[in-house]
Amino acid sequence: QVQFVESGGGLVQVGESLRLSCAASGSFFAIEVMGWYRQAPGKQRELVASMSRGAITNYADTVKGRFTISRDNTNNTVSLQMNSLEPEDTAVYYCNADVIWRPTDSTRFRYWGQGTQVTVSS
C-alpha cells in the first residue's frame, strides 16, 4: 500500500493563497505521476494539476496561471501553490500517485490521499 500525508488546506478569502503539500511512502519502485485532484459538492472529481517523473506538467484550464505544481522525486513529495484563489476553487483536494511497484513491470497503480478541504470565502 501507499501512505499519504497531506497538509495545507484551510479557509481563505478571495484572492489569497494556499500551499498544499503531500508526501507519499511505501515499498514501491517509483511514482510515475503525482498530482492533485479536487471534488466540489455535487460534482465529479477533476484533475487540478499533475507532474510526471520527468517533470511534464498538466493543468486544468481553470487553474492555469494561478496554480503551480512542484515535485521532489527523491522524497516522493508534491506541492501545489495556489494563488488568486476564487470561490470556485472550494473543494476537497486529493493527492494522488501513479505507482510502479517493480522495475521489471511498468504497470501503474493509482492511489489516493485522504483529502484536504480548501474553502475560499467571498
mmCIF file with all atom_site columns, C-alpha atoms in Angstrom:
data_model
loop_
_atom_site.group_PDB
_atom_site.id
_atom_site.type_symbol
_atom_site.label_atom_id
_atom_site.label_alt_id
_atom_site.label_comp_id
_atom_site.label_asym_id
_atom_site.label_entity_id
_atom_site.label_seq_id
_atom_site.pdbx_PDB_ins_code
_atom_site.Cartn_x
_atom_site.Cartn_y
_atom_site.Cartn_z
_atom_site.occupancy
_atom_site.B_iso_or_equiv
_atom_site.pdbx_formal_charge
_atom_site.auth_seq_id
_atom_site.auth_comp_id
_atom_site.auth_asym_id
_atom_site.auth_atom_id
_atom_site.pdbx_PDB_model_num
ATOM 1   C CA . GLN A 1 1   ? 0.000   0.000  0.000   1.00 0.00 ? 1   GLN A CA 1
ATOM 2   C CA . VAL A 1 2   ? 0.880   3.653  -0.299  1.00 0.00 ? 2   VAL A CA 1
ATOM 3   C CA . GLN A 1 3   ? 0.588   6.033  2.617   1.00 0.00 ? 3   GLN A CA 1
ATOM 4   C CA . PHE A 1 4   ? -0.010  9.741  2.177   1.00 0.00 ? 4   PHE A CA 1
ATOM 5   C CA . VAL A 1 5   ? 0.448   12.717 4.448   1.00 0.00 ? 5   VAL A CA 1
ATOM 6   C CA . GLU A 1 6   ? -1.384  15.754 3.129   1.00 0.00 ? 6   GLU A CA 1
ATOM 7   C CA . SER A 1 7   ? -1.323  19.230 4.602   1.00 0.00 ? 7   SER A CA 1
ATOM 8   C CA . GLY A 1 8   ? -2.070  22.849 3.834   1.00 0.00 ? 8   GLY A CA 1
ATOM 9   C CA . GLY A 1 9   ? -5.792  23.111 3.363   1.00 0.00 ? 9   GLY A CA 1
ATOM 10  C CA . GLY A 1 10  ? -7.886  25.716 5.091   1.00 0.00 ? 10  GLY A CA 1
ATOM 11  C CA . LEU A 1 11  ? -10.200 28.696 4.838   1.00 0.00 ? 11  LEU A CA 1
ATOM 12  C CA . VAL A 1 12  ? -9.053  31.760 2.942   1.00 0.00 ? 12  VAL A CA 1
ATOM 13  C CA . GLN A 1 13  ? -10.538 34.883 1.390   1.00 0.00 ? 13  GLN A CA 1
ATOM 14  C CA . VAL A 1 14  ? -10.874 35.528 -2.326  1.00 0.00 ? 14  VAL A CA 1
ATOM 15  C CA . GLY A 1 15  ? -7.535  36.450 -3.864  1.00 0.00 ? 15  GLY A CA 1
ATOM 16  C CA . GLU A 1 16  ? -5.457  34.865 -1.141  1.00 0.00 ? 16  GLU A CA 1
ATOM 17  C CA . SER A 1 17  ? -3.041  31.958 -1.464  1.00 0.00 ? 17  SER A CA 1
ATOM 18  C CA . LEU A 1 18  ? -2.613  28.480 -0.061  1.00 0.00 ? 18  LEU A CA 1
ATOM 19  C CA . ARG A 1 19  ? 0.030   25.819 -0.490  1.00 0.00 ? 19  ARG A CA 1
ATOM 20  C CA . LEU A 1 20  ? -0.868  22.141 -0.353  1.00 0.00 ? 20  LEU A CA 1
ATOM 21  C CA . SER A 1 21  ? 1.754   19.502 0.312   1.00 0.00 ? 21  SER A CA 1
ATOM 22  C CA . CYS A 1 22  ? 1.684   15.738 0.065   1.00 0.00 ? 22  CYS A CA 1
ATOM 23  C CA . ALA A 1 23  ? 4.242   13.086 0.934   1.00 0.00 ? 23  ALA A CA 1
ATOM 24  C CA . ALA A 1 24  ? 3.856   9.507  -0.272  1.00 0.00 ? 24  ALA A CA 1
ATOM 25  C CA . SER A 1 25  ? 5.573   6.492  1.193   1.00 0.00 ? 25  SER A CA 1
ATOM 26  C CA . GLY A 1 26  ? 5.633   2.761  0.587   1.00 0.00 ? 26  GLY A CA 1
ATOM 27  C CA . SER A 1 27  ? 7.691   -0.069 -0.821  1.00 0.00 ? 27  SER A CA 1
ATOM 28  C CA . PHE A 1 28  ? 7.176   0.915  -4.438  1.00 0.00 ? 28  PHE A CA 1
ATOM 29  C CA . PHE A 1 29  ? 9.818   1.195  -7.133  1.00 0.00 ? 29  PHE A CA 1
ATOM 30  C CA . ALA A 1 30  ? 8.803   4.643  -8.357  1.00 0.00 ? 30  ALA A CA 1
ATOM 31  C CA . ILE A 1 31  ? 5.971   7.104  -8.655  1.00 0.00 ? 31  ILE A CA 1
ATOM 32  C CA . GLU A 1 32  ? 5.401   7.877  -12.304 1.00 0.00 ? 32  GLU A CA 1
ATOM 33  C CA . VAL A 1 33  ? 2.872   10.676 -11.853 1.00 0.00 ? 33  VAL A CA 1
ATOM 34  C CA . MET A 1 34  ? 1.925   12.695 -8.799  1.00 0.00 ? 34  MET A CA 1
ATOM 35  C CA . GLY A 1 35  ? -0.788  15.243 -8.751  1.00 0.00 ? 35  GLY A CA 1
ATOM 36  C CA . TRP A 1 36  ? -3.826  16.863 -7.253  1.00 0.00 ? 36  TRP A CA 1
ATOM 37  C CA . TYR A 1 37  ? -7.486  16.359 -7.969  1.00 0.00 ? 37  TYR A CA 1
ATOM 38  C CA . ARG A 1 38  ? -10.427 18.125 -6.396  1.00 0.00 ? 38  ARG A CA 1
ATOM 39  C CA . GLN A 1 39  ? -14.059 17.406 -5.785  1.00 0.00 ? 39  GLN A CA 1
ATOM 40  C CA . ALA A 1 40  ? -16.648 20.031 -5.003  1.00 0.00 ? 40  ALA A CA 1
ATOM 41  C CA . PRO A 1 41  ? -20.045 19.115 -3.506  1.00 0.00 ? 41  PRO A CA 1
ATOM 42  C CA . GLY A 1 42  ? -22.297 17.589 -6.134  1.00 0.00 ? 42  GLY A CA 1
ATOM 43  C CA . LYS A 1 43  ? -19.541 17.476 -8.740  1.00 0.00 ? 43  LYS A CA 1
ATOM 44  C CA . GLN A 1 44  ? -17.206 14.843 -10.121 1.00 0.00 ? 44  GLN A CA 1
ATOM 45  C CA . ARG A 1 45  ? -13.599 14.643 -9.070  1.00 0.00 ? 45  ARG A CA 1
ATOM 46  C CA . GLU A 1 46  ? -11.460 16.560 -11.533 1.00 0.00 ? 46  GLU A CA 1
ATOM 47  C CA . LEU A 1 47  ? -7.782  16.940 -12.276 1.00 0.00 ? 47  LEU A CA 1
ATOM 48  C CA . VAL A 1 48  ? -6.202  20.122 -10.972 1.00 0.00 ? 48  VAL A CA 1
ATOM 49  C CA . ALA A 1 49  ? -2.557  19.540 -11.824 1.00 0.00 ? 49  ALA A CA 1
ATOM 50  C CA . SER A 1 50  ? -0.113  16.693 -12.244 1.00 0.00 ? 50  SER A CA 1
ATOM 51  C CA . MET A 1 51  ? 3.565   16.200 -12.844 1.00 0.00 ? 51  MET A CA 1
ATOM 52  C CA . SER A 1 52  ? 5.338   13.176 -14.266 1.00 0.00 ? 52  SER A CA 1
ATOM 53  C CA . ARG A 1 53  ? 8.623   11.801 -13.021 1.00 0.00 ? 53  ARG A CA 1
ATOM 54  C CA . GLY A 1 54  ? 10.176  13.568 -15.982 1.00 0.00 ? 54  GLY A CA 1
ATOM 55  C CA . ALA A 1 55  ? 8.662   16.912 -14.910 1.00 0.00 ? 55  ALA A CA 1
ATOM 56  C CA . ILE A 1 56  ? 5.966   17.085 -17.549 1.00 0.00 ? 56  ILE A CA 1
ATOM 57  C CA . THR A 1 57  ? 3.076   19.055 -16.122 1.00 0.00 ? 57  THR A CA 1
ATOM 58  C CA . ASN A 1 58  ? -0.617  19.082 -16.842 1.00 0.00 ? 58  ASN A CA 1
ATOM 59  C CA . TYR A 1 59  ? -3.031  21.715 -15.544 1.00 0.00 ? 59  TYR A CA 1
ATOM 60  C CA . ALA A 1 60  ? -6.756  22.183 -15.666 1.00 0.00 ? 60  ALA A CA 1
ATOM 61  C CA . ASP A 1 61  ? -7.630  25.205 -17.781 1.00 0.00 ? 61  ASP A CA 1
ATOM 62  C CA . THR A 1 62  ? -9.380  26.795 -14.823 1.00 0.00 ? 62  THR A CA 1
ATOM 63  C CA . VAL A 1 63  ? -6.181  26.982 -12.773 1.00 0.00 ? 63  VAL A CA 1
ATOM 64  C CA . LYS A 1 64  ? -3.572  27.797 -15.412 1.00 0.00 ? 64  LYS A CA 1
ATOM 65  C CA . GLY A 1 65  ? -1.634  30.879 -14.453 1.00 0.00 ? 65  GLY A CA 1
ATOM 66  C CA . ARG A 1 66  ? -2.801  30.721 -10.836 1.00 0.00 ? 66  ARG A CA 1
ATOM 67  C CA . PHE A 1 67  ? -1.640  27.326 -9.565  1.00 0.00 ? 67  PHE A CA 1
ATOM 68  C CA . THR A 1 68  ? 1.831   25.829 -9.758  1.00 0.00 ? 68  THR A CA 1
ATOM 69  C CA . ILE A 1 69  ? 2.706   22.210 -9.085  1.00 0.00 ? 69  ILE A CA 1
ATOM 70  C CA . SER A 1 70  ? 6.126   21.105 -7.929  1.00 0.00 ? 70  SER A CA 1
ATOM 71  C CA . ARG A 1 71  ? 7.568   17.737 -7.083  1.00 0.00 ? 71  ARG A CA 1
ATOM 72  C CA . ASP A 1 72  ? 10.546  16.186 -5.343  1.00 0.00 ? 72  ASP A CA 1
ATOM 73  C CA . ASN A 1 73  ? 11.199  12.740 -6.799  1.00 0.00 ? 73  ASN A CA 1
ATOM 74  C CA . THR A 1 74  ? 13.777  11.852 -4.173  1.00 0.00 ? 74  THR A CA 1
ATOM 75  C CA . ASN A 1 75  ? 11.395  12.382 -1.289  1.00 0.00 ? 75  ASN A CA 1
ATOM 76  C CA . ASN A 1 76  ? 8.190   11.475 -3.135  1.00 0.00 ? 76  ASN A CA 1
ATOM 77  C CA . THR A 1 77  ? 6.529   14.753 -2.354  1.00 0.00 ? 77  THR A CA 1
ATOM 78  C CA . VAL A 1 78  ? 4.297   17.005 -4.393  1.00 0.00 ? 78  VAL A CA 1
ATOM 79  C CA . SER A 1 79  ? 3.122   20.523 -3.649  1.00 0.00 ? 79  SER A CA 1
ATOM 80  C CA . LEU A 1 80  ? 0.527   22.803 -5.130  1.00 0.00 ? 80  LEU A CA 1
ATOM 81  C CA . GLN A 1 81  ? 0.926   26.550 -4.799  1.00 0.00 ? 81  GLN A CA 1
ATOM 82  C CA . MET A 1 82  ? -2.481  28.128 -5.251  1.00 0.00 ? 82  MET A CA 1
ATOM 83  C CA . ASN A 1 83  ? -2.633  31.869 -5.838  1.00 0.00 ? 83  ASN A CA 1
ATOM 84  C CA . SER A 1 84  ? -5.513  34.216 -6.579  1.00 0.00 ? 84  SER A CA 1
ATOM 85  C CA . LEU A 1 85  ? -7.994  31.781 -5.126  1.00 0.00 ? 85  LEU A CA 1
ATOM 86  C CA . GLU A 1 86  ? -11.614 32.049 -6.175  1.00 0.00 ? 86  GLU A CA 1
ATOM 87  C CA . PRO A 1 87  ? -14.810 30.707 -4.583  1.00 0.00 ? 87  PRO A CA 1
ATOM 88  C CA . GLU A 1 88  ? -14.976 28.195 -7.441  1.00 0.00 ? 88  GLU A CA 1
ATOM 89  C CA . ASP A 1 89  ? -11.772 26.627 -6.110  1.00 0.00 ? 89  ASP A CA 1
ATOM 90  C CA . THR A 1 90  ? -13.609 25.474 -2.994  1.00 0.00 ? 90  THR A CA 1
ATOM 91  C CA . ALA A 1 91  ? -13.387 21.695 -2.846  1.00 0.00 ? 91  ALA A CA 1
ATOM 92  C CA . VAL A 1 92  ? -11.735 18.755 -1.183  1.00 0.00 ? 92  VAL A CA 1
ATOM 93  C CA . TYR A 1 93  ? -8.301  18.386 -2.738  1.00 0.00 ? 93  TYR A CA 1
ATOM 94  C CA . TYR A 1 94  ? -6.849  14.896 -3.111  1.00 0.00 ? 94  TYR A CA 1
ATOM 95  C CA . CYS A 1 95  ? -3.236  13.988 -3.663  1.00 0.00 ? 95  CYS A CA 1
ATOM 96  C CA . ASN A 1 96  ? -2.700  11.066 -6.000  1.00 0.00 ? 96  ASN A CA 1
ATOM 97  C CA . ALA A 1 97  ? 0.170   8.908  -7.087  1.00 0.00 ? 97  ALA A CA 1
ATOM 98  C CA . ASP A 1 98  ? 0.503   6.543  -10.044 1.00 0.00 ? 98  ASP A CA 1
ATOM 99  C CA . VAL A 1 99  ? 2.895   3.966  -8.677  1.00 0.00 ? 99  VAL A CA 1
ATOM 100 C CA . ILE A 1 100 ? 5.164   1.390  -10.320 1.00 0.00 ? 100 ILE A CA 1
ATOM 101 C CA . TRP A 1 101 ? 5.882   -1.427 -7.908  1.00 0.00 ? 101 TRP A CA 1
ATOM 102 C CA . ARG A 1 102 ? 8.632   -3.324 -9.722  1.00 0.00 ? 102 ARG A CA 1
ATOM 103 C CA . PRO A 1 103 ? 11.366  -2.154 -12.104 1.00 0.00 ? 103 PRO A CA 1
ATOM 104 C CA . THR A 1 104 ? 10.523  -5.024 -14.442 1.00 0.00 ? 104 THR A CA 1
ATOM 105 C CA . ASP A 1 105 ? 6.842   -4.155 -14.721 1.00 0.00 ? 105 ASP A CA 1
ATOM 106 C CA . SER A 1 106 ? 5.726   -0.712 -15.885 1.00 0.00 ? 106 SER A CA 1
ATOM 107 C CA . THR A 1 107 ? 2.084   -1.245 -14.872 1.00 0.00 ? 107 THR A CA 1
ATOM 108 C CA . ARG A 1 108 ? 0.850   1.748  -12.887 1.00 0.00 ? 108 ARG A CA 1
ATOM 109 C CA . PHE A 1 109 ? -1.455  1.602  -9.906  1.00 0.00 ? 109 PHE A CA 1
ATOM 110 C CA . ARG A 1 110 ? -3.260  4.723  -8.713  1.00 0.00 ? 110 ARG A CA 1
ATOM 111 C CA . TYR A 1 111 ? -3.563  5.611  -5.067  1.00 0.00 ? 111 TYR A CA 1
ATOM 112 C CA . TRP A 1 112 ? -5.290  8.486  -3.313  1.00 0.00 ? 112 TRP A CA 1
ATOM 113 C CA . GLY A 1 113 ? -4.681  10.545 -0.237  1.00 0.00 ? 113 GLY A CA 1
ATOM 114 C CA . GLN A 1 114 ? -7.439  11.191 2.273   1.00 0.00 ? 114 GLN A CA 1
ATOM 115 C CA . GLY A 1 115 ? -8.138  14.706 1.020   1.00 0.00 ? 115 GLY A CA 1
ATOM 116 C CA . THR A 1 116 ? -7.825  18.173 2.471   1.00 0.00 ? 116 THR A CA 1
ATOM 117 C CA . GLN A 1 117 ? -10.528 20.831 2.450   1.00 0.00 ? 117 GLN A CA 1
ATOM 118 C CA . VAL A 1 118 ? -9.948  24.156 0.735   1.00 0.00 ? 118 VAL A CA 1
ATOM 119 C CA . THR A 1 119 ? -12.603 26.794 1.255   1.00 0.00 ? 119 THR A CA 1
ATOM 120 C CA . VAL A 1 120 ? -12.468 30.187 -0.432  1.00 0.00 ? 120 VAL A CA 1
ATOM 121 C CA . SER A 1 121 ? -14.831 32.724 1.051   1.00 0.00 ? 121 SER A CA 1
ATOM 122 C CA . SER A 1 122 ? -16.101 35.792 -0.730  1.00 0.00 ? 122 SER A CA 1
#
